[in-house]
């Protein structure tokens, strides 16, 4: 996991083959929670898409979006949720 900071924003990112997952937070957020959120998202993408190619992600873009919605609240906080719970919620 790698991050870049500006005066007010932190970009935490994780490479997935040729793609990147980027989490944008403010500098006052808890970096450990940010990394945990990013770790969960990096597991979700290949699980949902069946791979990490651009075409696979593009074909499942709305599923990835819905999964992100399960992980991150509307206020921007991480839900206390596991990969299995995200899958279950998305099947409903």
Coordinates of C-alpha atoms in Angstrom, one line a residue:
X1 CA 0.0 0.0 0.0
X2 CA 1.3 3.4 -0.9
X3 CA 0.0 6.9 -0.3
X4 CA 0.5 10.5 -1.5
X5 CA -0.4 13.5 0.6
X6 CA -1.2 17.1 -0.3
X7 CA -2.0 19.9 2.2
X8 CA -5.5 18.6 2.9
X9 CA -5.9 15.2 1.1
X10 CA -4.4 11.8 1.3
X11 CA -4.5 9.4 -1.6
X12 CA -4.0 5.8 -0.5
X13 CA -3.6 3.4 -3.4
X14 CA -3.0 -0.2 -4.1
X15 CA -2.0 -1.7 -7.5
X16 CA -4.1 -4.5 -9.0
X17 CA -2.1 -5.8 -12.0
X18 CA -2.5 -2.9 -14.4
X19 CA -5.2 -1.1 -12.5
X20 CA -5.1 0.9 -9.2
X21 CA -7.6 1.1 -6.4
X22 CA -7.5 4.6 -4.9
X23 CA -9.0 5.7 -1.6
X24 CA -9.2 9.5 -1.2
X25 CA -9.4 10.7 2.4
X26 CA -8.5 13.8 4.4
X27 CA -5.2 13.9 6.3
X28 CA -7.0 13.6 9.6
X29 CA -8.4 10.2 8.9
X30 CA -7.0 7.1 10.6
X31 CA -4.4 5.7 8.2
X32 CA -4.8 2.2 9.7
X33 CA -8.6 2.2 9.0
X34 CA -7.9 3.6 5.5
X35 CA -5.5 0.7 4.8
X36 CA -8.0 -1.8 6.1
X37 CA -10.7 -0.4 3.8
X38 CA -8.3 -0.4 0.9
X39 CA -7.4 -4.0 1.7
X40 CA -11.0 -5.1 1.7
X41 CA -11.7 -3.2 -1.6
X42 CA -8.7 -4.9 -3.2
X43 CA -10.2 -8.3 -2.3
X44 CA -13.6 -7.3 -3.5
X45 CA -12.7 -6.3 -7.1
X46 CA -11.2 -9.6 -8.3
X47 CA -13.9 -11.5 -6.4
X48 CA -16.7 -9.6 -8.1
X49 CA -15.1 -9.3 -11.5
X50 CA -13.5 -12.7 -11.8
X51 CA -10.1 -11.0 -12.4
X52 CA -8.4 -7.7 -12.5
X53 CA -8.3 -6.9 -16.2
X54 CA -9.7 -3.7 -17.4
X55 CA -12.3 -5.5 -19.5
X56 CA -13.4 -7.6 -16.5
X57 CA -13.8 -4.6 -14.2
X58 CA -15.5 -2.6 -16.9
X59 CA -18.0 -5.4 -17.4
X60 CA -18.8 -5.4 -13.7
X61 CA -18.5 -1.7 -12.9
X62 CA -21.9 -1.3 -11.3
X63 CA -21.3 -4.4 -9.1
X64 CA -18.0 -2.9 -8.0
X65 CA -19.8 0.4 -7.3
X66 CA -22.5 -1.4 -5.2
X67 CA -19.8 -3.3 -3.3
X68 CA -18.1 0.0 -2.5
X69 CA -21.4 1.3 -1.2
X70 CA -21.6 -1.7 1.1
X71 CA -18.1 -1.0 2.5
X72 CA -18.2 2.8 2.8
X73 CA -21.1 4.7 4.4
X74 CA -22.6 7.8 2.9
X75 CA -20.7 9.8 5.5
X76 CA -17.4 8.3 4.2
X77 CA -16.8 5.9 7.1
X78 CA -15.9 2.2 6.8
X79 CA -18.7 -0.2 7.7
X80 CA -17.7 -3.0 10.0
X81 CA -18.3 -5.7 7.3
X82 CA -16.5 -8.7 5.9
X83 CA -16.0 -9.9 2.3
X84 CA -18.6 -12.6 2.9
X85 CA -21.2 -10.1 4.3
X86 CA -20.7 -7.9 1.3
X87 CA -21.3 -10.9 -1.0
X88 CA -24.5 -11.8 1.0
X89 CA -25.8 -8.2 0.9
X90 CA -25.2 -8.0 -2.9
X91 CA -27.1 -11.2 -3.5
X92 CA -30.3 -9.7 -1.9

